[in-house]
PDB file of C-alpha atoms and ligand atoms in Angstrom:
ATOM      1  CA  MET Y   1       0.096  -0.080  -0.197  1.00 69.00           C
ATOM      2  CA  ASN Y   2       0.829   3.633  -0.429  1.00 82.00           C
ATOM      3  CA  LEU Y   3       2.217   5.352   2.912  1.00 88.00           C
ATOM      4  CA  ASN Y   4       0.410   8.874   1.620  1.00 89.00           C
ATOM      5  CA  THR Y   5       1.420  10.403   4.973  1.00 93.00           C
ATOM      6  CA  ILE Y   6       5.789   9.867   4.120  1.00 94.00           C
ATOM      7  CA  VAL Y   7       8.010  12.643   3.090  1.00 95.00           C
ATOM      8  CA  GLU Y   8      11.082  11.341   3.472  1.00 95.00           C
ATOM      9  CA  VAL Y   9      12.535   8.509   3.293  1.00 96.00           C
ATOM     10  CA  LYS Y  10      16.098   7.915   4.810  1.00 96.00           C
ATOM     11  CA  ARG Y  11      18.526   4.706   4.234  1.00 96.00           C
ATOM     12  CA  PRO Y  12      21.433   5.985   6.524  1.00 94.00           C
ATOM     13  CA  HIS Y  13      25.297   4.251   6.319  1.00 94.00           C
ATOM     14  CA  SER Y  14      25.535   4.322  10.439  1.00 93.00           C
ATOM     15  CA  VAL Y  15      23.075   5.240  12.977  1.00 91.00           C
ATOM     16  CA  GLU Y  16      24.799   7.412  15.179  1.00 86.00           C
ATOM     17  CA  GLN Y  17      24.068  10.440  12.851  1.00 80.00           C
ATOM     18  CA  LEU Y  18      20.299   9.799  13.516  1.00 88.00           C
ATOM     19  CA  ASP Y  19      18.467  12.573  14.287  1.00 89.00           C
ATOM     20  CA  TRP Y  20      15.472  10.882  15.812  1.00 92.00           C
ATOM     21  CA  ARG Y  21      12.204  12.231  16.300  1.00 94.00           C
ATOM     22  CA  GLU Y  22       8.171  11.538  17.325  1.00 95.00           C
ATOM     23  CA  GLY Y  23       7.583  10.472  13.055  1.00 96.00           C
ATOM     24  CA  HIS Y  24      10.082   8.646  12.054  1.00 97.00           C
ATOM     25  CA  ALA Y  25       9.871   4.250  11.963  1.00 97.00           C
ATOM     26  CA  TRP Y  26      11.883   2.140  10.823  1.00 98.00           C
ATOM     27  CA  LEU Y  27      12.461   0.112   8.252  1.00 98.00           C
ATOM     28  CA  ALA Y  28      13.057  -3.438   7.640  1.00 98.00           C
ATOM     29  CA  GLY Y  29      10.772  -6.120   4.840  1.00 96.00           C
ATOM     30  CA  GLY Y  30       7.730  -3.178   5.096  1.00 96.00           C
ATOM     31  CA  THR Y  31       5.444  -6.828   4.966  1.00 94.00           C
ATOM     32  CA  TRP Y  32       3.750  -5.321   7.712  1.00 95.00           C
ATOM     33  CA  LEU Y  33       4.704  -1.176   7.333  1.00 95.00           C
ATOM     34  CA  PHE Y  34       3.210  -0.963   3.688  1.00 94.00           C
ATOM     35  CA  SER Y  35       0.511  -3.830   4.617  1.00 93.00           C
ATOM     36  CA  GLU Y  36      -1.578  -1.028   7.419  1.00 92.00           C
ATOM     37  CA  PRO Y  37      -1.893   2.909   7.229  1.00 92.00           C
ATOM     38  CA  GLN Y  38       1.002   4.291   9.623  1.00 93.00           C
ATOM     39  CA  VAL Y  39      -0.820   7.546   9.801  1.00 93.00           C
ATOM     40  CA  ALA Y  40       1.787   8.695  13.107  1.00 94.00           C
ATOM     41  CA  VAL Y  41       4.190   8.192  10.868  1.00 96.00           C
ATOM     42  CA  ASP Y  42       6.232  10.530   8.896  1.00 96.00           C
ATOM     43  CA  THR Y  43       9.852   8.976   7.499  1.00 97.00           C
ATOM     44  CA  LEU Y  44      11.169   5.603   7.141  1.00 97.00           C
ATOM     45  CA  VAL Y  45      14.777   5.063   8.409  1.00 97.00           C
ATOM     46  CA  ASP Y  46      15.963   2.133   5.622  1.00 97.00           C
ATOM     47  CA  LEU Y  47      18.283  -0.951   7.731  1.00 97.00           C
ATOM     48  CA  GLU Y  48      18.625  -1.768   4.652  1.00 95.00           C
ATOM     49  CA  ALA Y  49      21.443   0.524   3.997  1.00 94.00           C
ATOM     50  CA  LEU Y  50      23.633   0.235   6.918  1.00 96.00           C
ATOM     51  CA  GLY Y  51      25.646  -3.143   6.131  1.00 96.00           C
ATOM     52  CA  TRP Y  52      24.707  -5.620   8.669  1.00 98.00           C
ATOM     53  CA  PRO Y  53      26.619  -9.384   7.626  1.00 98.00           C
ATOM     54  CA  ALA Y  54      23.095 -11.319   8.205  1.00 98.00           C
ATOM     55  CA  LEU Y  55      24.225 -14.821   9.852  1.00 98.00           C
ATOM     56  CA  VAL Y  56      28.274 -14.857  12.361  1.00 98.00           C
ATOM     57  CA  ALA Y  57      28.142 -18.825  13.632  1.00 98.00           C
ATOM     58  CA  SER Y  58      31.205 -18.498  15.609  1.00 98.00           C
ATOM     59  CA  PRO Y  59      32.194 -21.316  18.786  1.00 97.00           C
ATOM     60  CA  ALA Y  60      30.584 -19.296  20.711  1.00 98.00           C
ATOM     61  CA  GLY Y  61      27.159 -19.699  18.276  1.00 98.00           C
ATOM     62  CA  LEU Y  62      25.642 -17.628  15.673  1.00 98.00           C
ATOM     63  CA  GLU Y  63      24.592 -13.211  15.688  1.00 98.00           C
ATOM     64  CA  ILE Y  64      21.291 -13.789  12.985  1.00 98.00           C
ATOM     65  CA  ALA Y  65      22.032  -9.701  11.859  1.00 98.00           C
ATOM     66  CA  ALA Y  66      18.036  -8.209  12.489  1.00 98.00           C
ATOM     67  CA  THR Y  67      17.974  -7.806   9.157  1.00 98.00           C
ATOM     68  CA  CYS Y  68      18.785 -10.833   8.295  1.00 98.00           C
ATOM     69  CA  LYS Y  69      15.874 -12.385   6.122  1.00 96.00           C
ATOM     70  CA  ILE Y  70      13.727 -15.514   6.656  1.00 95.00           C
ATOM     71  CA  ALA Y  71      14.725 -16.626   3.291  1.00 93.00           C
ATOM     72  CA  GLU Y  72      18.809 -16.497   4.370  1.00 96.00           C
ATOM     73  CA  LEU Y  73      17.689 -17.870   8.071  1.00 97.00           C
ATOM     74  CA  HIS Y  74      15.705 -20.549   6.108  1.00 95.00           C
ATOM     75  CA  ALA Y  75      19.462 -21.202   3.908  1.00 95.00           C
ATOM     76  CA  PHE Y  76      22.011 -20.886   7.068  1.00 97.00           C
ATOM     77  CA  ARG Y  77      23.693 -25.240   7.855  1.00 94.00           C
ATOM     78  CA  GLY Y  78      25.079 -24.400  10.636  1.00 94.00           C
ATOM     79  CA  PRO Y  79      28.011 -27.377  11.838  1.00 96.00           C
ATOM     80  CA  PRO Y  80      27.594 -30.896  12.470  1.00 95.00           C
ATOM     81  CA  ASP Y  81      26.426 -31.013  16.320  1.00 97.00           C
ATOM     82  CA  TRP Y  82      24.883 -28.229  16.115  1.00 98.00           C
ATOM     83  CA  GLN Y  83      21.655 -30.272  15.972  1.00 97.00           C
ATOM     84  CA  ALA Y  84      18.872 -27.843  16.703  1.00 98.00           C
ATOM     85  CA  VAL Y  85      19.249 -26.044  13.303  1.00 98.00           C
ATOM     86  CA  PRO Y  86      16.808 -27.621  10.991  1.00 97.00           C
ATOM     87  CA  LEU Y  87      14.619 -26.370  13.903  1.00 98.00           C
ATOM     88  CA  PHE Y  88      15.484 -23.032  11.943  1.00 97.00           C
ATOM     89  CA  GLY Y  89      12.715 -24.365   8.672  1.00 95.00           C
ATOM     90  CA  ARG Y  90      10.757 -25.467  11.243  1.00 94.00           C
ATOM     91  CA  CYS Y  91       9.528 -22.414  12.743  1.00 95.00           C
ATOM     92  CA  ILE Y  92       9.582 -20.404   9.144  1.00 93.00           C
ATOM     93  CA  ASP Y  93       6.908 -23.211   7.068  1.00 88.00           C
ATOM     94  CA  ALA Y  94       4.468 -22.670  10.375  1.00 84.00           C
ATOM     95  CA  PHE Y  95       4.785 -18.648   9.553  1.00 78.00           C
ATOM     96  CA  LEU Y  96       2.186 -17.964   6.834  1.00 68.00           C
ATOM     97  CA  MET Y  97       3.133 -16.023   4.147  1.00 66.00           C
ATOM     98  CA  SER Y  98       3.126 -15.312   0.555  1.00 70.00           C
ATOM     99  CA  PHE Y  99       6.498 -15.596  -1.800  1.00 72.00           C
ATOM    100  CA  LYS Y 100       6.758 -11.530  -1.493  1.00 76.00           C
ATOM    101  CA  ILE Y 101       6.940 -11.622   2.692  1.00 81.00           C
ATOM    102  CA  TRP Y 102       9.141 -15.021   2.594  1.00 82.00           C
ATOM    103  CA  ASN Y 103      11.877 -12.929   0.186  1.00 88.00           C
ATOM    104  CA  ALA Y 104      11.134  -9.393   2.362  1.00 94.00           C
ATOM    105  CA  ALA Y 105      11.046 -10.059   5.948  1.00 96.00           C
ATOM    106  CA  THR Y 106      13.118 -10.285   8.341  1.00 97.00           C
ATOM    107  CA  VAL Y 107      13.728 -11.784  11.754  1.00 98.00           C
ATOM    108  CA  GLY Y 108      14.318  -8.834  13.660  1.00 98.00           C
ATOM    109  CA  GLY Y 109      10.766  -6.878  12.255  1.00 98.00           C
ATOM    110  CA  ASN Y 110       9.590  -9.991  12.697  1.00 97.00           C
ATOM    111  CA  LEU Y 111      10.491 -10.957  16.974  1.00 98.00           C
ATOM    112  CA  CYS Y 112       9.476  -6.336  16.767  1.00 98.00           C
ATOM    113  CA  MET Y 113       6.550  -7.015  15.401  1.00 97.00           C
ATOM    114  CA  SER Y 114       5.672  -9.068  18.935  1.00 98.00           C
ATOM    115  CA  LEU Y 115       2.247 -10.864  17.340  1.00 96.00           C
ATOM    116  CA  PRO Y 116       2.216 -13.844  20.015  1.00 95.00           C
ATOM    117  CA  ALA Y 117       2.621 -15.386  16.279  1.00 91.00           C
ATOM    118  CA  GLY Y 118       6.017 -14.805  15.499  1.00 94.00           C
ATOM    119  CA  ALA Y 119       7.161 -17.542  14.606  1.00 95.00           C
ATOM    120  CA  MET Y 120      10.916 -15.626  14.621  1.00 97.00           C
ATOM    121  CA  ILE Y 121      10.087 -14.832  19.484  1.00 98.00           C
ATOM    122  CA  SER Y 122       9.384 -18.651  18.805  1.00 98.00           C
ATOM    123  CA  LEU Y 123      12.742 -19.903  17.078  1.00 98.00           C
ATOM    124  CA  THR Y 124      14.909 -17.616  18.843  1.00 98.00           C
ATOM    125  CA  ALA Y 125      13.434 -18.069  22.957  1.00 98.00           C
ATOM    126  CA  ALA Y 126      13.568 -22.154  22.618  1.00 98.00           C
ATOM    127  CA  LEU Y 127      16.803 -21.994  21.819  1.00 98.00           C
ATOM    128  CA  GLU Y 128      17.535 -19.910  24.719  1.00 98.00           C
ATOM    129  CA  GLY Y 129      18.385 -16.164  21.951  1.00 98.00           C
ATOM    130  CA  VAL Y 130      19.621 -13.156  23.338  1.00 98.00           C
ATOM    131  CA  CYS Y 131      19.077 -10.178  21.779  1.00 98.00           C
ATOM    132  CA  THR Y 132      21.158  -6.892  21.389  1.00 98.00           C
ATOM    133  CA  LEU Y 133      19.721  -3.826  21.571  1.00 98.00           C
ATOM    134  CA  TRP Y 134      21.065   0.267  20.682  1.00 97.00           C
ATOM    135  CA  PRO Y 135      18.731   2.887  22.446  1.00 96.00           C
ATOM    136  CA  ARG Y 136      19.309   5.807  20.954  1.00 92.00           C
ATOM    137  CA  SER Y 137      20.948   6.911  23.704  1.00 89.00           C
ATOM    138  CA  GLY Y 138      23.458   5.426  25.990  1.00 90.00           C
ATOM    139  CA  GLN Y 139      24.714   2.099  25.507  1.00 95.00           C
ATOM    140  CA  PRO Y 140      24.090  -0.957  24.104  1.00 97.00           C
ATOM    141  CA  ARG Y 141      21.358  -3.597  25.733  1.00 98.00           C
ATOM    142  CA  GLN Y 142      21.639  -7.499  26.208  1.00 98.00           C
ATOM    143  CA  MET Y 143      17.418  -8.897  26.649  1.00 98.00           C
ATOM    144  CA  PRO Y 144      16.657 -12.726  26.548  1.00 98.00           C
ATOM    145  CA  VAL Y 145      13.609 -13.422  23.449  1.00 98.00           C
ATOM    146  CA  VAL Y 146      11.491 -14.039  26.186  1.00 98.00           C
ATOM    147  CA  ASP Y 147      11.953 -11.779  27.794  1.00 98.00           C
ATOM    148  CA  PHE Y 148      12.110  -9.156  24.915  1.00 98.00           C
ATOM    149  CA  VAL Y 149       8.410 -10.060  24.019  1.00 98.00           C
ATOM    150  CA  THR Y 150       6.110  -8.669  27.368  1.00 98.00           C
ATOM    151  CA  GLY Y 151       2.991  -8.608  25.146  1.00 97.00           C
ATOM    152  CA  ASN Y 152       0.285  -9.037  21.905  1.00 97.00           C
ATOM    153  CA  HIS Y 153       2.441  -6.100  20.254  1.00 97.00           C
ATOM    154  CA  GLN Y 154       3.594  -5.301  22.809  1.00 98.00           C
ATOM    155  CA  ASN Y 155       7.512  -5.718  23.670  1.00 98.00           C
ATOM    156  CA  VAL Y 156      10.716  -3.381  25.625  1.00 98.00           C
ATOM    157  CA  LEU Y 157      11.515  -1.370  22.813  1.00 98.00           C
ATOM    158  CA  GLN Y 158      12.281   2.292  23.635  1.00 96.00           C
ATOM    159  CA  PRO Y 159      10.826   5.329  21.574  1.00 95.00           C
ATOM    160  CA  GLY Y 160      14.351   4.757  19.331  1.00 96.00           C
ATOM    161  CA  GLU Y 161      15.311   2.003  20.611  1.00 97.00           C
ATOM    162  CA  LEU Y 162      16.334  -0.504  17.727  1.00 98.00           C
ATOM    163  CA  LEU Y 163      17.196  -4.340  17.993  1.00 98.00           C
ATOM    164  CA  ARG Y 164      20.428  -4.755  16.354  1.00 98.00           C
ATOM    165  CA  SER Y 165      21.034  -8.380  16.896  1.00 98.00           C
ATOM    166  CA  ILE Y 166      20.012 -12.001  18.030  1.00 98.00           C
ATOM    167  CA  HIS Y 167      22.476 -14.129  19.836  1.00 98.00           C
ATOM    168  CA  LEU Y 168      21.432 -18.140  19.912  1.00 98.00           C
ATOM    169  CA  PRO Y 169      24.027 -19.605  22.161  1.00 98.00           C
ATOM    170  CA  ALA Y 170      26.126 -22.749  20.657  1.00 98.00           C
ATOM    171  CA  SER Y 171      25.310 -24.572  24.361  1.00 98.00           C
ATOM    172  CA  ALA Y 172      21.697 -24.338  22.879  1.00 98.00           C
ATOM    173  CA  LEU Y 173      22.372 -25.041  19.041  1.00 98.00           C
ATOM    174  CA  ARG Y 174      24.213 -28.904  19.741  1.00 98.00           C
ATOM    175  CA  LYS Y 175      20.890 -29.967  22.079  1.00 98.00           C
ATOM    176  CA  ARG Y 176      17.805 -32.224  20.923  1.00 98.00           C
ATOM    177  CA  PHE Y 177      14.975 -30.605  19.567  1.00 98.00           C
ATOM    178  CA  ALA Y 178      11.152 -31.116  18.798  1.00 98.00           C
ATOM    179  CA  MET Y 179       8.710 -28.764  17.756  1.00 98.00           C
ATOM    180  CA  ARG Y 180       4.869 -29.433  17.094  1.00 97.00           C
ATOM    181  CA  GLN Y 181       2.610 -27.129  15.119  1.00 95.00           C
ATOM    182  CA  VAL Y 182      -1.184 -26.319  14.466  1.00 94.00           C
ATOM    183  CA  SER Y 183      -3.080 -23.975  12.931  1.00 90.00           C
ATOM    184  CA  LEU Y 184      -7.221 -23.607  13.670  1.00 83.00           C
ATOM    185  CA  THR Y 185      -8.021 -24.209  10.065  1.00 78.00           C
ATOM    186  CA  HIS Y 186      -4.810 -24.627   6.875  1.00 74.00           C
ATOM    187  CA  LEU Y 187      -2.432 -22.082   6.914  1.00 73.00           C
ATOM    188  CA  GLY Y 188      -3.922 -20.505   8.992  1.00 77.00           C
ATOM    189  CA  ARG Y 189      -2.185 -19.113  12.414  1.00 84.00           C
ATOM    190  CA  SER Y 190      -0.358 -20.916  14.676  1.00 90.00           C
ATOM    191  CA  ALA Y 191      -2.678 -21.692  18.073  1.00 93.00           C
ATOM    192  CA  ALA Y 192      -0.161 -23.936  19.202  1.00 96.00           C
ATOM    193  CA  LEU Y 193       3.320 -23.327  18.790  1.00 97.00           C
ATOM    194  CA  ILE Y 194       5.376 -25.954  20.873  1.00 98.00           C
ATOM    195  CA  VAL Y 195       9.611 -26.598  21.504  1.00 98.00           C
ATOM    196  CA  ALA Y 196      10.885 -27.958  23.619  1.00 98.00           C
ATOM    197  CA  THR Y 197      14.846 -28.783  23.428  1.00 98.00           C
ATOM    198  CA  VAL Y 198      17.489 -31.243  25.587  1.00 98.00           C
ATOM    199  CA  GLY Y 199      20.953 -31.915  25.702  1.00 97.00           C
ATOM    200  CA  ASP Y 200      22.403 -35.339  25.316  1.00 95.00           C
ATOM    201  CA  ASP Y 201      22.579 -36.788  28.572  1.00 93.00           C
ATOM    202  CA  GLY Y 202      18.734 -35.828  28.937  1.00 92.00           C
ATOM    203  CA  ALA Y 203      19.770 -32.465  31.081  1.00 95.00           C
ATOM    204  CA  ASP Y 204      18.412 -29.187  31.161  1.00 97.00           C
ATOM    205  CA  PHE Y 205      14.853 -29.936  29.274  1.00 98.00           C
ATOM    206  CA  LEU Y 206      13.589 -26.548  28.448  1.00 98.00           C
ATOM    207  CA  LEU Y 207       9.814 -26.256  27.123  1.00 98.00           C
ATOM    208  CA  THR Y 208       9.199 -23.354  25.118  1.00 98.00           C
ATOM    209  CA  ILE Y 209       5.218 -22.102  24.578  1.00 98.00           C
ATOM    210  CA  SER Y 210       4.311 -19.765  21.991  1.00 98.00           C
ATOM    211  CA  ALA Y 211       1.639 -18.409  20.001  1.00 96.00           C
ATOM    212  CA  ALA Y 212      -0.960 -19.867  22.687  1.00 97.00           C
ATOM    213  CA  THR Y 213       0.187 -17.316  25.407  1.00 98.00           C
ATOM    214  CA  PRO Y 214       0.251 -13.349  24.583  1.00 97.00           C
ATOM    215  CA  ARG Y 215       3.763 -13.249  24.897  1.00 98.00           C
ATOM    216  CA  PRO Y 216       6.043 -17.162  24.689  1.00 98.00           C
ATOM    217  CA  VAL Y 217       6.634 -18.428  28.104  1.00 98.00           C
ATOM    218  CA  HIS Y 218       9.979 -20.468  29.589  1.00 98.00           C
ATOM    219  CA  LEU Y 219       9.049 -24.065  31.454  1.00 98.00           C
ATOM    220  CA  ARG Y 220      13.595 -25.313  32.370  1.00 98.00           C
ATOM    221  CA  PHE Y 221      13.416 -28.807  34.033  1.00 98.00           C
ATOM    222  CA  ALA Y 222      16.596 -30.445  34.387  1.00 98.00           C
ATOM    223  CA  ARG Y 223      15.636 -33.373  33.343  1.00 97.00           C
ATOM    224  CA  THR Y 224      13.066 -34.255  30.335  1.00 96.00           C
ATOM    225  CA  PRO Y 225       9.820 -34.565  33.205  1.00 97.00           C
ATOM    226  CA  SER Y 226       7.204 -37.359  33.460  1.00 97.00           C
ATOM    227  CA  ALA Y 227       3.817 -36.611  31.875  1.00 98.00           C
ATOM    228  CA  THR Y 228       2.187 -35.395  35.341  1.00 98.00           C
ATOM    229  CA  GLU Y 229       4.668 -33.419  36.352  1.00 98.00           C
ATOM    230  CA  LEU Y 230       5.331 -31.710  32.844  1.00 98.00           C
ATOM    231  CA  GLN Y 231       1.006 -30.960  33.342  1.00 97.00           C
ATOM    232  CA  ARG Y 232       1.296 -29.502  36.733  1.00 98.00           C
ATOM    233  CA  THR Y 233       4.067 -26.932  35.609  1.00 98.00           C
ATOM    234  CA  ILE Y 234       2.078 -26.533  32.671  1.00 98.00           C
ATOM    235  CA  ASP Y 235      -0.864 -25.847  35.114  1.00 97.00           C
ATOM    236  CA  ALA Y 236       1.178 -23.985  37.522  1.00 98.00           C
ATOM    237  CA  HIS Y 237       2.742 -20.752  35.558  1.00 98.00           C
ATOM    238  CA  LEU Y 238      -0.674 -20.863  33.831  1.00 97.00           C
ATOM    239  CA  PRO Y 239      -3.687 -19.949  35.029  1.00 95.00           C
ATOM    240  CA  ALA Y 240      -7.056 -20.271  32.706  1.00 93.00           C
ATOM    241  CA  ASP Y 241      -6.506 -16.577  32.172  1.00 93.00           C
ATOM    242  CA  ALA Y 242      -2.600 -16.420  31.037  1.00 96.00           C
ATOM    243  CA  TRP Y 243      -4.351 -17.945  27.039  1.00 97.00           C
ATOM    244  CA  PHE Y 244      -4.360 -15.694  24.172  1.00 96.00           C
ATOM    245  CA  GLN Y 245      -7.443 -15.911  23.201  1.00 93.00           C
ATOM    246  CA  ASP Y 246      -8.388 -14.461  18.981  1.00 90.00           C
ATOM    247  CA  VAL Y 247      -9.723 -15.856  15.978  1.00 87.00           C
ATOM    248  CA  HIS Y 248      -7.697 -18.158  15.975  1.00 84.00           C
ATOM    249  CA  GLY Y 249      -8.907 -20.528  19.477  1.00 89.00           C
ATOM    250  CA  SER Y 250     -10.194 -19.816  23.057  1.00 94.00           C
ATOM    251  CA  GLY Y 251      -8.175 -19.580  25.255  1.00 95.00           C
ATOM    252  CA  ALA Y 252      -9.427 -23.120  26.881  1.00 96.00           C
ATOM    253  CA  TYR Y 253      -8.602 -25.160  22.763  1.00 96.00           C
ATOM    254  CA  LYS Y 254      -4.641 -23.524  23.609  1.00 96.00           C
ATOM    255  CA  ARG Y 255      -4.410 -24.665  27.072  1.00 97.00           C
ATOM    256  CA  HIS Y 256      -5.749 -27.509  25.776  1.00 97.00           C
ATOM    257  CA  VAL Y 257      -4.191 -28.496  22.351  1.00 97.00           C
ATOM    258  CA  THR Y 258      -1.062 -27.462  24.254  1.00 98.00           C
ATOM    259  CA  HIS Y 259      -1.012 -30.109  27.048  1.00 98.00           C
ATOM    260  CA  TYR Y 260      -1.883 -32.437  24.152  1.00 98.00           C
ATOM    261  CA  LEU Y 261       1.309 -30.920  21.909  1.00 98.00           C
ATOM    262  CA  ALA Y 262       3.812 -30.430  24.972  1.00 98.00           C
ATOM    263  CA  ASP Y 263       3.565 -34.006  26.417  1.00 98.00           C
ATOM    264  CA  GLN Y 264       3.947 -35.107  22.728  1.00 98.00           C
ATOM    265  CA  ILE Y 265       7.692 -34.021  22.986  1.00 98.00           C
ATOM    266  CA  ARG Y 266       7.914 -34.906  25.837  1.00 98.00           C
ATOM    267  CA  ALA Y 267       7.498 -38.842  24.772  1.00 97.00           C
ATOM    268  CA  GLU Y 268       9.260 -37.414  21.695  1.00 97.00           C
ATOM    269  CA  LEU Y 269      12.099 -36.469  23.633  1.00 97.00           C
ATOM    270  CA  SER Y 270      12.048 -39.149  26.811  1.00 93.00           C
TER     271      SER Y 270
HETATM  272  C1  FAD V 301      -0.325 -11.490   4.259  1.00 92.44           C
HETATM  273  C2  FAD V 301       0.151 -10.694   6.138  1.00 92.44           C
HETATM  274  C3  FAD V 301       0.528 -11.653   6.840  1.00 92.44           C
HETATM  275  C4  FAD V 301       1.587 -12.173   7.473  1.00 92.44           C
HETATM  276  N1  FAD V 301       1.199 -12.930   9.313  1.00 92.44           N
HETATM  277  C5  FAD V 301       2.166 -13.590  10.085  1.00 92.44           C
HETATM  278  C6  FAD V 301       2.388 -14.317  11.301  1.00 92.44           C
HETATM  279  O1  FAD V 301       1.923 -15.480  10.893  1.00 92.44           O
HETATM  280  N2  FAD V 301       3.463 -13.852  12.655  1.00 92.44           N
HETATM  281  C7  FAD V 301       4.046 -12.678  12.082  1.00 92.44           C
HETATM  282  O2  FAD V 301       4.653 -12.825  13.081  1.00 92.44           O
HETATM  283  N3  FAD V 301       3.444 -11.560  11.225  1.00 92.44           N
HETATM  284  C8  FAD V 301       2.753 -11.574  10.372  1.00 92.44           C
HETATM  285  N4  FAD V 301       2.912 -10.948   9.433  1.00 92.44           N
HETATM  286  C9  FAD V 301       3.288  -9.682  10.236  1.00 92.44           C
HETATM  287  C10 FAD V 301       4.828  -9.203   9.006  1.00 92.44           C
HETATM  288  O3  FAD V 301       4.930  -9.435   7.992  1.00 92.44           O
HETATM  289  C11 FAD V 301       6.019 -10.320  10.412  1.00 92.44           C
HETATM  290  O4  FAD V 301       5.824 -10.471  11.222  1.00 92.44           O
HETATM  291  C12 FAD V 301       7.113  -9.920   9.744  1.00 92.44           C
HETATM  292  O5  FAD V 301       8.407 -10.898  10.245  1.00 92.44           O
HETATM  293  C13 FAD V 301       7.878  -8.588   9.599  1.00 92.44           C
HETATM  294  O6  FAD V 301       9.001  -8.045   9.066  1.00 92.44           O
HETATM  295  P1  FAD V 301       9.950  -7.067   8.232  1.00 92.44           P
HETATM  296  O7  FAD V 301      10.741  -7.446   8.087  1.00 92.44           O
HETATM  297  O8  FAD V 301       8.717  -7.194   7.350  1.00 92.44           O
HETATM  298  O9  FAD V 301       8.275  -6.115   9.381  1.00 92.44           O
HETATM  299  P2  FAD V 301       8.506  -4.265   8.912  1.00 92.44           P
HETATM  300  O10 FAD V 301       6.847  -3.662   9.029  1.00 92.44           O
HETATM  301  O11 FAD V 301       9.358  -3.440   8.177  1.00 92.44           O
HETATM  302  O12 FAD V 301       8.269  -3.659  10.230  1.00 92.44           O
HETATM  303  C14 FAD V 301       7.716  -4.169  11.391  1.00 92.44           C
HETATM  304  C15 FAD V 301       7.713  -3.616  13.008  1.00 92.44           C
HETATM  305  O13 FAD V 301       8.991  -3.160  13.213  1.00 92.44           O
HETATM  306  C16 FAD V 301      10.007  -2.627  13.338  1.00 92.44           C
HETATM  307  N5  FAD V 301      11.642  -2.848  13.241  1.00 92.44           N
HETATM  308  C17 FAD V 301      11.695  -3.636  12.357  1.00 92.44           C
HETATM  309  N6  FAD V 301      12.996  -4.173  12.418  1.00 92.44           N
HETATM  310  C18 FAD V 301      13.575  -2.899  13.827  1.00 92.44           C
HETATM  311  C19 FAD V 301      14.433  -3.311  13.884  1.00 92.44           C
HETATM  312  N7  FAD V 301      15.234  -3.878  13.805  1.00 92.44           N
HETATM  313  N8  FAD V 301      14.252  -2.486  14.799  1.00 92.44           N
HETATM  314  C20 FAD V 301      13.520  -1.874  16.028  1.00 92.44           C
HETATM  315  N9  FAD V 301      12.525  -1.532  15.517  1.00 92.44           N
HETATM  316  C21 FAD V 301      12.223  -2.564  14.310  1.00 92.44           C
HETATM  317  C22 FAD V 301       9.382  -0.906  12.860  1.00 92.44           C
HETATM  318  O14 FAD V 301       9.023  -0.165  12.279  1.00 92.44           O
HETATM  319  C23 FAD V 301       7.071  -1.663  12.318  1.00 92.44           C
HETATM  320  O15 FAD V 301       7.583  -1.193  13.410  1.00 92.44           O
HETATM  321  C24 FAD V 301       2.214 -11.140   8.325  1.00 92.44           C
HETATM  322  C25 FAD V 301       2.081 -10.098   7.471  1.00 92.44           C
HETATM  323  C26 FAD V 301       1.770  -9.822   6.487  1.00 92.44           C
HETATM  324  C27 FAD V 301       1.331  -8.611   6.166  1.00 92.44           C
END
């Protein structure tokens, strides 16, 4: 859609000298920004010219630039001991999108949208990702993905603050994983996207519940839990009003499928 309130598009090579004010918006892939009127925005600041490398792998893990395209992440192949890399494709496939969105949308844009069905939020939360944020003034700050999203379309970003990158630690990438996703309608938005990761020795079982809740939820166990322990822990952390209710499913439905899928995952990883 044409955004008829926009009077300027800036393409800076660095954000240090940028004079941010109300009315500015960061432009990543534009798949959401150009999908509806942005009446409060008069200036777009395009992140592409910043030239951040999309993916940098090192012994410490994988640095994903906020501007990394979904298609670039899908093509990534890690070292053989990063057993969790196939989860990238599994989560990307859960993302309801057309060919155009696939090639334009960015990982950072998906996190910053902070929708419950944000598949890149599910992925990076499940792999214990840590965001690097660049405030407009002050030092960069770090924040786990699971704390970055605070609710439906809500996150910790302050006005003008930029999501620079997401770091996935090698320790999480080396874990085994199991994932389940369900939508109420064929090719509909996720009603629940559940992932668990566990070490090869059965230690450090981490369940990530997303899409069924307004923000991702981590439930960590020292070892793979029993079915009863898993059920009780989910109920203890997520009371009846903690589930995300929308046209893609009632709270009760999302609670039900979360229990069902989490137990399948537990059995698969046991
Ligand atoms: C048909 C359709 C289907 C969609 N389906 C889904 C879906 O299933 N799940 C889902 O989560 N989303 C969905 N979306 C919304 C959106 O397309 C995606 O969330 C996409 O990943 C956004 O990425 P982008 O790079 O295009 O972001 P943009 O549209 O460029 O930006 C999105 C928002 O994030 C801000 N932003 C972007 N990058 C940064 C950054 N690095 N730092 C700070 N702020 C930033 C922008 O200012 C803007 O407010 C859909 C959209 C459409 C049109």
